[in-house]
Amino acid sequence: MPTSDELEQLLRGASLRVTRPRLAVLEAVHDHPHADTDTLIGASRARMGEVSHQAVYDVLRVLTTAGLVRRIQPSGSVARYESRVGDNHHHVVCRSCGAIADVDCAVGEAPCLTADVDHGFTIDEAEVVYWGTCPACSPHVDRDRDTEGLR
């Protein structure tokens, strides 16, 4: 987790004015990866007291536009925000509980930015979402039964 001074430097480096709401929201995004807006509103209020929903939405828009925060929205989910920006990572989403985790690009670079057919587009980002069931939601298996053939 970056310090307050480091967060201030991130804002200044993006030519943004340092304000209490921007610091609170940026810190909340760093503390709560893949959080939805309601979670970030609660975390921001815990840091600085009363802040309006609209102020948090506005700050998230500014931070996303500046490239300090990434907005993701897996199918069927509300928008979520993360502080991991500047790389081409992907996500895995649990179909049961909606948990989201980062997944590095399988090859370690950005090969998926080279589309077979680009239709004239200048491609600057690719989004891959893996879907499955997280360990907490996976059915519990009778381990004795699974290992019977190994005895």
Coordinates of C-alpha atoms in Angstrom, one line a residue:
M1 CA 0.0 0.0 0.0
P2 CA 1.5 3.4 -1.0
T3 CA 1.9 6.0 1.7
S4 CA 0.0 9.3 1.6
D5 CA 3.0 11.0 0.3
E6 CA 3.3 8.5 -2.6
L7 CA -0.4 8.9 -3.4
E8 CA 0.0 12.7 -3.5
Q9 CA 3.0 12.2 -5.9
L10 CA 0.8 10.0 -8.1
L11 CA -1.8 12.7 -8.3
R12 CA 0.7 15.4 -9.0
G13 CA 2.4 13.2 -11.6
A14 CA -0.9 13.0 -13.4
S15 CA -1.3 16.8 -13.2
L16 CA -4.1 16.5 -10.8
R17 CA -4.7 18.7 -7.8
V18 CA -4.3 17.0 -4.5
T19 CA -7.6 17.0 -2.6
R20 CA -8.8 15.1 0.5
P21 CA -11.5 13.3 -1.6
R22 CA -9.0 12.3 -4.2
L23 CA -6.6 11.0 -1.6
A24 CA -9.3 9.1 0.3
V25 CA -10.7 7.5 -2.9
L26 CA -7.3 6.6 -4.3
E27 CA -6.3 5.1 -0.9
A28 CA -9.6 3.1 -0.8
V29 CA -9.0 1.7 -4.3
H30 CA -5.5 0.6 -3.2
D31 CA -6.9 -1.0 0.0
H32 CA -9.8 -2.7 -1.7
P33 CA -8.8 -4.2 -5.1
H34 CA -11.8 -4.8 -7.4
A35 CA -14.2 -3.0 -5.1
D36 CA -17.5 -1.6 -6.3
T37 CA -18.5 2.0 -5.9
D38 CA -20.5 1.4 -2.7
T39 CA -17.5 -0.2 -1.0
L40 CA -15.3 2.7 -2.1
I41 CA -17.8 5.2 -0.8
G42 CA -17.8 3.5 2.6
A43 CA -14.0 3.3 2.7
S44 CA -13.6 6.9 1.7
R45 CA -16.1 8.1 4.4
A46 CA -14.2 6.0 7.0
R47 CA -11.0 8.0 6.0
M48 CA -12.4 11.5 5.8
G49 CA -15.9 11.7 7.2
E50 CA -18.8 12.7 5.1
V51 CA -18.3 12.7 1.3
S52 CA -21.2 12.5 -1.2
H53 CA -21.8 9.7 -3.6
Q54 CA -21.5 12.1 -6.4
A55 CA -18.1 13.3 -5.2
V56 CA -16.8 9.7 -5.1
Y57 CA -18.2 9.0 -8.6
D58 CA -16.5 12.2 -9.9
V59 CA -13.2 11.3 -8.3
L60 CA -13.3 7.8 -9.8
R61 CA -14.0 9.2 -13.2
V62 CA -11.1 11.7 -12.9
L63 CA -8.7 9.0 -11.6
T64 CA -9.7 6.6 -14.3
T65 CA -9.3 9.2 -17.0
A66 CA -5.8 10.1 -15.6
G67 CA -4.8 6.4 -15.7
L68 CA -4.3 6.1 -12.0
V69 CA -7.3 3.7 -11.6
R70 CA -8.7 1.0 -13.9
R71 CA -12.4 0.5 -14.2
I72 CA -13.5 -3.1 -15.0
Q73 CA -17.0 -4.4 -15.4
P74 CA -17.3 -8.2 -15.9
S75 CA -20.6 -9.2 -17.5
G76 CA -23.5 -9.1 -15.0
S77 CA -21.5 -7.1 -12.5
V78 CA -21.4 -3.5 -11.4
A79 CA -18.4 -1.5 -12.2
R80 CA -15.3 -2.2 -10.1
Y81 CA -12.1 -0.4 -9.7
E82 CA -8.5 -1.4 -9.2
S83 CA -5.2 0.4 -8.7
R84 CA -3.2 -2.1 -10.9
V85 CA -2.7 -0.1 -14.1
G86 CA -0.2 0.1 -16.9
D87 CA 0.1 -3.6 -17.6
N88 CA -2.0 -6.0 -19.6
H89 CA -3.4 -8.2 -16.9
H90 CA -6.7 -10.0 -16.9
H91 CA -9.2 -11.2 -14.4
V92 CA -10.8 -14.4 -13.1
V93 CA -14.4 -14.1 -11.8
C94 CA -16.3 -16.6 -9.6
R95 CA -19.7 -17.4 -11.1
S96 CA -21.0 -18.1 -7.7
C97 CA -19.9 -15.3 -5.4
G98 CA -18.5 -12.8 -7.9
A99 CA -15.0 -12.7 -6.3
I100 CA -12.4 -11.3 -8.7
A101 CA -8.7 -11.9 -8.9
D102 CA -5.9 -10.7 -11.2
V103 CA -4.4 -13.0 -13.7
D104 CA -1.2 -12.1 -15.5
C105 CA -1.1 -12.4 -19.3
A106 CA -0.4 -16.1 -20.0
V107 CA 2.8 -15.4 -22.1
G108 CA 4.0 -12.5 -19.9
E109 CA 3.7 -9.9 -22.5
A110 CA 0.8 -8.5 -24.4
P111 CA 0.4 -10.9 -27.4
C112 CA -3.4 -10.5 -27.3
L113 CA -2.9 -6.9 -28.4
T114 CA -2.1 -8.2 -31.9
A115 CA -5.5 -9.2 -33.3
D116 CA -5.6 -11.4 -36.4
V117 CA -7.9 -8.8 -38.0
D118 CA -8.0 -5.3 -36.5
H119 CA -10.6 -3.8 -38.9
G120 CA -8.6 -0.6 -39.1
F121 CA -8.7 0.0 -35.3
T122 CA -5.6 1.1 -33.4
I123 CA -5.8 -1.5 -30.6
D124 CA -4.4 -0.3 -27.2
E125 CA -6.0 -2.7 -24.8
A126 CA -7.3 -6.2 -24.7
E127 CA -9.6 -7.6 -22.0
V128 CA -9.8 -11.3 -21.2
V129 CA -12.1 -12.5 -18.4
Y130 CA -11.8 -16.0 -17.1
W131 CA -14.9 -17.4 -15.5
G132 CA -15.1 -20.3 -13.0
T133 CA -15.7 -21.1 -9.3
C134 CA -13.4 -19.8 -6.6
P135 CA -12.0 -22.2 -3.9
A136 CA -14.5 -21.0 -1.3
C137 CA -17.5 -21.7 -3.5
S138 CA -16.2 -25.0 -5.0
P139 CA -18.1 -28.1 -3.7
H140 CA -16.3 -29.8 -0.9
V141 CA -15.1 -33.2 -2.0
D142 CA -14.9 -36.3 0.2
R143 CA -11.1 -36.6 0.4
D144 CA -11.2 -40.2 1.6
R145 CA -13.3 -41.2 -1.5
D146 CA -10.9 -39.3 -3.8
T147 CA -7.8 -41.1 -2.5
E148 CA -9.3 -44.6 -2.3
G149 CA -7.7 -45.6 -5.6
L150 CA -4.3 -44.4 -4.3
R151 CA -4.2 -46.8 -1.4

